[in-house]
Short mmCIF file of C-alpha atoms in Angstrom, two decimals:
data_model
loop_
_atom_site.label_atom_id
_atom_site.label_comp_id
_atom_site.label_asym_id
_atom_site.label_seq_id
_atom_site.Cartn_x
_atom_site.Cartn_y
_atom_site.Cartn_z
CA MET A 1 0.00 0.00 0.00
CA THR A 2 1.41 3.39 -1.02
CA LYS A 3 2.03 5.70 1.92
CA PRO A 4 0.90 9.34 1.77
CA THR A 5 3.34 12.19 1.24
CA ASN A 6 4.34 14.13 4.33
CA PRO A 7 3.06 17.74 3.95
CA TYR A 8 6.00 18.87 6.07
CA ALA A 9 8.64 16.68 4.43
CA HIS A 10 11.20 19.47 4.17
CA ALA A 11 10.99 20.27 7.89
CA TYR A 12 11.19 16.59 8.82
CA ALA A 13 14.25 16.06 6.61
CA ASP A 14 16.00 19.01 8.29
CA PHE A 15 15.08 17.67 11.72
CA LEU A 16 16.42 14.19 10.96
CA ARG A 17 19.68 15.58 9.59
CA GLU A 18 20.33 17.74 12.66
CA THR A 19 19.33 15.15 15.29
CA ALA A 20 20.80 11.94 13.87
CA GLU A 21 23.24 11.56 16.80
CA HIS A 22 21.01 12.86 19.59
CA GLN A 23 20.57 10.90 22.79
CA LEU A 24 18.36 11.04 25.84
CA VAL A 25 19.62 12.33 29.18
CA VAL A 26 17.23 11.73 32.07
CA LEU A 27 17.78 14.57 34.53
CA HIS A 28 14.78 13.80 36.70
CA ASN A 29 12.24 11.01 36.60
CA GLU A 30 9.79 10.80 39.45
CA GLY A 31 6.28 9.83 38.47
CA LEU A 32 4.74 12.60 36.39
CA TYR A 33 7.61 14.93 37.31
CA ARG A 34 10.25 14.50 34.63
CA HIS A 35 13.11 16.48 33.16
CA LEU A 36 14.41 15.00 29.92
CA ARG A 37 17.17 16.42 27.73
CA ILE A 38 17.74 15.46 24.11
CA GLN A 39 21.17 16.38 22.78
CA LYS A 40 24.16 15.30 20.77
CA PRO A 41 26.86 14.21 23.25
CA GLY A 42 29.28 17.01 23.98
CA THR A 43 27.21 19.90 22.67
CA ARG A 44 24.00 21.74 23.46
CA THR A 45 23.57 22.86 19.84
CA TRP A 46 20.20 21.68 18.53
CA SER A 47 19.32 20.35 21.99
CA TRP A 48 16.09 20.74 23.91
CA ASP A 49 14.55 19.88 27.26
CA ILE A 50 11.19 18.34 28.02
CA THR A 51 9.75 19.06 31.46
CA THR A 52 6.52 17.47 32.66
CA TRP A 53 4.34 17.81 35.71
CA PRO A 54 0.72 16.77 36.23
CA GLY A 55 -1.32 17.96 33.27
CA HIS A 56 1.52 19.83 31.57
CA LEU A 57 4.50 19.42 29.24
CA ALA A 58 6.90 22.28 28.52
CA THR A 59 9.72 22.55 25.99
CA SER A 60 12.84 24.70 26.21
CA GLY A 61 16.35 24.83 24.82
CA ASP A 62 18.22 25.59 21.65
CA ILE A 63 15.19 24.54 19.57
CA ALA A 64 11.56 23.94 20.57
CA ASP A 65 11.81 26.80 23.02
CA GLY A 66 8.91 28.30 24.89
CA TYR A 67 5.95 25.98 24.34
CA MET A 68 3.70 24.50 27.02
CA PHE A 69 0.99 21.92 26.33
CA THR A 70 -1.84 20.87 28.58
CA ARG A 71 -4.61 18.32 28.18
CA GLU A 72 -4.34 15.15 30.28
CA LEU A 73 -2.65 14.20 33.51
CA ASP A 74 0.26 12.44 31.81
CA MET A 75 1.24 14.48 28.76
CA ILE A 76 3.92 11.97 27.76
CA ASP A 77 1.14 9.43 27.21
CA PHE A 78 -1.08 12.00 25.54
CA LEU A 79 1.56 13.05 22.99
CA SER A 80 2.72 9.52 22.22
CA VAL A 81 2.29 8.48 18.60
CA SER A 82 1.29 4.83 18.51
CA ARG A 83 3.45 2.22 16.77
CA ARG A 84 0.75 1.89 14.16
CA TYR A 85 1.38 5.44 12.96
CA ARG A 86 5.12 5.54 13.61
CA ASP A 87 6.19 5.63 9.95
CA TYR A 88 2.87 6.71 8.49
CA TYR A 89 4.29 8.90 5.72
CA SER A 90 6.42 7.87 2.76
CA ASP A 91 9.48 9.60 4.25
CA GLY A 92 9.13 7.71 7.54
CA ALA A 93 7.68 10.65 9.45
CA PRO A 94 5.22 9.92 12.26
CA SER A 95 1.57 10.81 11.81
CA ILE A 96 1.47 13.82 14.14
CA ASP A 97 -1.77 15.77 14.07
CA VAL A 98 -0.05 19.15 14.17
CA ARG A 99 -3.33 21.07 14.22
CA TYR A 100 -4.60 19.08 17.21
CA TRP A 101 -1.34 19.47 19.10
CA ALA A 102 -1.41 23.23 18.49
CA GLU A 103 -4.88 23.38 20.05
CA LYS A 104 -3.39 22.01 23.29
CA LEU A 105 -0.97 24.91 23.74
CA CYS A 106 -1.53 26.90 26.89
CA GLY A 107 -2.80 30.46 26.72
CA GLY A 108 -4.67 30.06 23.44
CA ARG A 109 -1.43 30.27 21.45
CA SER A 110 -2.61 28.01 18.63
CA HIS A 111 -2.98 31.00 16.29
CA GLU A 112 0.63 32.06 16.95
CA VAL A 113 2.22 28.94 15.47
CA LYS A 114 1.02 29.59 11.92
CA ARG A 115 2.53 32.06 9.47
CA TYR A 116 1.63 33.23 5.96
CA ASP A 117 3.03 30.72 3.48
CA ALA A 118 3.41 31.58 -0.20
CA ASP A 119 3.32 27.89 -1.11
CA VAL A 120 -0.08 27.51 0.58
CA PHE A 121 -1.38 30.52 -1.34
CA LEU A 122 -0.20 29.11 -4.68
CA GLN A 123 -1.52 25.64 -3.88
CA LEU A 124 -4.99 27.03 -3.13
CA VAL A 125 -4.88 28.97 -6.41
CA ARG A 126 -3.93 25.77 -8.28
CA GLU A 127 -6.72 23.79 -6.65
CA HIS A 128 -9.34 26.41 -7.48
CA LEU A 129 -8.14 26.71 -11.07
CA ALA A 130 -8.23 22.91 -11.44
CA GLU A 131 -11.89 22.91 -10.39
CA HIS A 132 -12.89 25.97 -12.43
CA GLU A 133 -15.68 25.32 -14.90
CA GLU A 134 -14.06 27.13 -17.82
CA ILE A 135 -10.32 26.57 -17.28
CA GLY A 136 -10.20 23.56 -14.97
CA ASP A 137 -9.19 19.96 -15.54
CA GLU A 138 -12.56 18.95 -16.97
CA ALA A 139 -12.53 21.89 -19.39
CA GLN A 140 -9.03 20.92 -20.52
CA ALA A 141 -10.09 17.30 -21.05
CA PHE A 142 -13.07 18.50 -23.13
CA HIS A 143 -10.77 20.75 -25.17
CA GLU A 144 -8.40 17.87 -25.89
CA ARG A 145 -11.26 15.61 -26.98
CA GLN A 146 -12.45 18.37 -29.32
CA LEU A 147 -9.01 18.69 -30.91
CA THR A 148 -8.72 14.92 -31.34
CA LEU A 149 -12.08 14.75 -33.10
CA LEU A 150 -11.32 17.83 -35.22
CA LYS A 151 -7.96 16.48 -36.35
CA GLN A 152 -9.50 13.17 -37.43
CA LEU A 153 -12.34 14.99 -39.19
CA HIS A 154 -9.93 17.18 -41.14
CA GLU A 155 -7.77 14.21 -42.10
CA LEU A 156 -10.87 12.43 -43.47
CA ARG A 157 -11.64 15.60 -45.40
CA GLY A 158 -8.17 15.42 -46.93
CA LEU A 159 -6.93 18.68 -45.37
CA ASP A 160 -3.22 19.06 -44.72
CA GLU A 161 -1.86 20.80 -41.59
CA ALA A 162 -1.67 24.18 -43.29
CA ALA A 163 -5.32 24.03 -44.36
CA GLN A 164 -6.38 22.89 -40.89
CA LEU A 165 -4.49 25.78 -39.28
CA GLU A 166 -6.01 28.26 -41.69
CA LEU A 167 -9.54 27.16 -40.74
CA LEU A 168 -8.67 27.51 -37.07
CA LYS A 169 -7.15 30.99 -37.55
CA THR A 170 -10.23 32.19 -39.44
CA HIS A 171 -12.40 30.83 -36.63
CA TRP A 172 -10.28 32.51 -33.91
CA VAL A 173 -10.26 35.89 -35.67
CA ALA A 174 -14.04 35.81 -36.10
CA GLU A 175 -14.55 34.86 -32.45
CA ALA A 176 -12.19 37.63 -31.31
CA ARG A 177 -14.16 40.25 -33.26
CA VAL A 178 -17.37 39.16 -31.54
CA THR A 179 -15.73 38.97 -28.11
CA HIS A 180 -14.33 42.51 -28.31
CA PHE A 181 -17.60 43.92 -29.55
CA ASP A 182 -20.59 44.69 -27.35
CA SER A 183 -22.31 41.28 -27.34
CA SER A 184 -25.64 42.85 -26.46
CA SER A 185 -25.51 45.23 -29.41
CA HIS A 186 -28.17 44.84 -32.08
CA THR A 187 -26.48 46.99 -34.69
CA THR A 188 -25.95 45.74 -38.21
CA LEU A 189 -22.19 45.45 -37.64
CA ALA A 190 -22.70 43.38 -34.50
CA ARG A 191 -25.04 41.00 -36.30
CA GLN A 192 -22.60 40.69 -39.18
CA ARG A 193 -19.78 39.77 -36.82
CA ARG A 194 -21.87 37.17 -35.05
CA ASP A 195 -22.94 35.69 -38.40
CA ALA A 196 -19.31 35.59 -39.55
CA ALA A 197 -18.28 33.78 -36.37
CA ALA A 198 -21.07 31.23 -36.77
CA ALA A 199 -20.07 30.64 -40.41
CA ALA A 200 -16.45 30.10 -39.39
CA VAL A 201 -17.52 27.47 -36.86
CA ASP A 202 -19.62 25.72 -39.52
CA ARG A 203 -16.68 25.63 -41.94
CA LEU A 204 -14.38 24.36 -39.19
CA TRP A 205 -16.68 21.46 -38.34
CA SER A 206 -18.10 20.77 -41.77
CA ALA A 207 -18.58 17.06 -42.55
CA ASP A 208 -20.03 17.56 -46.02
CA ASP A 209 -17.02 15.91 -47.68
CA LEU A 210 -17.44 12.71 -45.67
CA SER A 211 -19.31 9.66 -46.86
CA ASP A 212 -22.09 8.31 -44.69
CA GLU A 213 -19.85 5.42 -43.70
CA GLN A 214 -16.99 7.73 -42.68
CA PHE A 215 -19.29 9.99 -40.69
CA ASP A 216 -20.99 7.09 -38.91
CA ARG A 217 -17.62 5.64 -37.91
CA LEU A 218 -16.38 9.04 -36.71
CA ALA A 219 -19.55 9.70 -34.71
CA LYS A 220 -19.32 6.22 -33.19
CA GLU A 221 -15.72 6.70 -32.06
CA HIS A 222 -16.32 10.19 -30.67
CA ASP A 223 -19.11 12.13 -29.00
CA TRP A 224 -19.99 14.07 -32.15
CA ASN A 225 -23.11 15.72 -30.72
CA GLY A 226 -21.31 16.75 -27.55
CA LEU A 227 -18.06 18.00 -29.14
CA ALA A 228 -18.68 19.19 -32.69
CA GLY A 229 -20.05 22.56 -33.77
CA ILE A 230 -18.66 24.32 -30.67
CA ALA A 231 -16.13 27.14 -30.72
CA ILE A 232 -12.53 26.27 -29.77
CA GLU A 233 -10.47 28.78 -27.81
CA ARG A 234 -7.09 29.79 -29.24
CA GLU A 235 -5.59 29.30 -25.77
CA SER A 236 -6.38 26.00 -24.11
CA PRO A 237 -7.91 26.02 -20.60
CA ALA A 238 -4.58 24.71 -19.27
CA GLU A 239 -2.69 27.59 -20.89
CA ARG A 240 -5.11 30.15 -19.50
CA ALA A 241 -4.87 28.62 -16.03
CA ALA A 242 -1.06 28.58 -16.25
CA ALA A 243 -1.04 32.29 -17.15
CA ILE A 244 -3.18 33.09 -14.12
CA LEU A 245 -0.92 31.03 -11.87
CA ASP A 246 2.14 32.85 -13.25
CA GLU A 247 0.47 36.15 -12.40
CA ALA A 248 -0.28 34.90 -8.89
CA ARG A 249 3.43 34.18 -8.36
CA THR A 250 4.16 37.89 -8.63
CA TYR A 251 1.95 38.57 -5.59
CA VAL A 252 3.36 36.05 -3.11
CA GLY A 253 5.47 38.57 -1.21
CA SER A 254 3.01 39.05 1.64
CA GLU A 255 -0.43 37.94 2.75
CA HIS A 256 -1.76 41.45 2.07
CA GLU A 257 -0.57 41.32 -1.56
CA ALA A 258 -1.95 37.82 -2.04
CA ARG A 259 -5.37 38.70 -0.65
CA GLN A 260 -5.55 41.93 -2.65
CA TRP A 261 -4.81 39.97 -5.85
CA LEU A 262 -7.48 37.39 -5.01
CA HIS A 263 -9.99 40.20 -4.40
CA GLU A 264 -9.14 41.82 -7.75
CA ASN A 265 -9.67 38.46 -9.48
CA SER A 266 -12.96 37.62 -7.78
CA GLU A 267 -14.55 36.79 -11.16
CA THR A 268 -12.23 33.79 -11.30
CA PHE A 269 -11.94 32.87 -7.64
CA GLY A 270 -15.26 34.03 -6.19
CA GLU A 271 -16.13 36.48 -3.45
CA ASP A 272 -15.28 34.30 -0.44
CA THR A 273 -11.48 34.07 -0.78
CA TRP A 274 -11.23 36.02 2.49
CA LYS A 275 -12.07 32.68 4.13
CA TRP A 276 -8.99 31.01 2.63
CA ASP A 277 -6.35 30.19 5.22
CA LEU A 278 -3.07 31.23 3.59
CA ARG A 279 -0.98 30.23 6.61
CA ASN A 280 0.99 27.13 7.49
CA TYR A 281 2.64 25.90 10.65
CA ASP A 282 5.82 27.69 11.56
CA ILE A 283 9.04 25.69 11.16
CA HIS A 284 9.87 26.17 14.86
CA PHE A 285 6.58 24.61 15.92
CA LEU A 286 7.08 21.71 13.52
CA PHE A 287 10.53 21.12 15.04
CA THR A 288 8.88 21.22 18.47
CA CYS A 289 6.39 18.52 17.47
CA TYR A 290 9.12 16.30 16.02
CA GLY A 291 11.30 17.01 19.07
CA ILE A 292 8.56 15.93 21.47
CA ASP A 293 7.96 12.79 19.44
CA LEU A 294 11.67 11.89 19.51
CA ALA A 295 11.88 12.57 23.25
CA VAL A 296 8.84 10.38 23.95
CA ARG A 297 10.26 7.52 21.87
CA LEU A 298 13.65 7.68 23.57
CA TYR A 299 11.99 7.91 26.96
CA ARG A 300 9.85 4.83 26.21
CA GLU A 301 12.99 2.95 25.21
CA HIS A 302 14.64 4.07 28.45
CA GLN A 303 11.65 2.83 30.45
CA ALA A 304 11.77 -0.54 28.69
CA GLN A 305 15.49 -0.88 29.37
CA GLN A 306 14.99 -0.02 33.04
CA ALA A 307 12.16 -2.53 33.35
CA ALA A 308 14.44 -5.24 31.95
CA LEU A 309 17.12 -4.64 34.59
CA PRO A 310 17.23 -6.71 37.80
CA GLU A 311 15.53 -5.09 40.78
CA SER A 312 18.86 -4.67 42.58
CA THR A 313 20.31 -2.76 39.66
CA ARG A 314 17.26 -0.49 39.44
CA LEU A 315 17.49 0.15 43.19
CA SER A 316 21.19 0.99 42.96
CA SER A 317 20.44 3.37 40.10
CA ARG A 318 17.75 5.15 42.13
CA VAL A 319 20.06 5.45 45.15
CA PHE A 320 22.85 6.78 42.96
CA GLY A 321 20.51 9.36 41.49
CA PHE A 322 19.39 10.39 44.97
CA LEU A 323 22.99 10.81 46.11
CA VAL A 324 23.89 12.83 43.04
CA ARG A 325 20.99 15.18 43.65
CA GLY A 326 21.99 15.46 47.28
CA PHE A 327 25.59 16.33 46.49
CA ARG A 328 24.44 18.88 43.99
CA ALA A 329 22.23 20.47 46.61
CA LEU A 330 25.11 20.58 49.09
CA GLY A 331 27.32 22.21 46.56
CA ARG A 332 24.95 25.11 45.97
CA PRO A 333 25.92 28.35 47.80
CA ARG A 334 23.50 29.36 50.51
CA ARG A 335 21.44 32.43 49.86
CA ARG A 336 22.22 35.17 52.36
CA SER A 337 19.31 36.38 54.41
CA SER A 338 18.15 39.92 53.79
CA HIS A 339 17.38 40.26 57.52
CA PRO A 340 20.09 40.92 60.13
CA THR A 341 20.98 38.02 62.46
CA THR A 342 20.28 38.12 66.19
CA GLU A 343 23.98 38.64 66.95
CA ALA A 344 24.17 41.58 64.57
CA VAL A 345 21.18 43.21 66.24
CA GLN A 346 22.63 42.72 69.71
CA SER A 347 25.99 44.16 68.74
#
């Protein structure tokens, strides 16, 4: 079964490259109170800390700095990606629901982790153009079927490429004259132009030179009634859509420019483009999500390794950790009191 493409593949590739040698350092591990550090041995570059307490998980460090999540009592469990979705995407990335994780940020910060993204803007433009009635994928498919039928018709009529092109040019010129004239006009000139355009279409699609047998075979192979006798644009729907997309690329500099361009092209994109979300998740938040996932995986491996140790070894490890914390506490300088001692007062 083909795996889906990771929408954040670039960010994930950067994360993997920078964290390939990272390891877990357990600084504190007491129930739901944990302090985990993920780093490359010997350096704090591209390192981060995960701190948990009941109902909360906070990130800090060189990357993934300044985020706090809250949802359930044990946030390590809550933010664990199951084995089933471990390598969900084709690049091996886990199936993290970034939107859902963002909703669990404290202080309603979910809106802060998205930024305007030019690629999102262009992708939405592409999708709308592809669905457009006149220049979308279906219109392009119809156009190609028309050309296929027309080419076969002209070959049966014995027309060479030059003659075929001449018929098309005459048709396009006649159509252009009607298009650039007031279509609602009832003047003699307007009627003449419309009649000329209709005559050009008739000549383009004429089947008078075909025998009944040739016509029947042609109509059987193609949808004659649905395709023939209809004007053909000089520019294909795909070419027109490509031109619009090229124009959109000149307005990607900012969200304001992009939205102003969409508003000015409302005939193509509609009046509700203000609803389009042109933002994407910030690279720093994506790194945070991948960093949490890596920390959780390494912590689960650490738990499994500890569970496999003999009880005496686990006890010795806990005692050693207690002693280390005690020595650290003893080594800290005592804070001087801001109040005078009794002896100082008496003297």
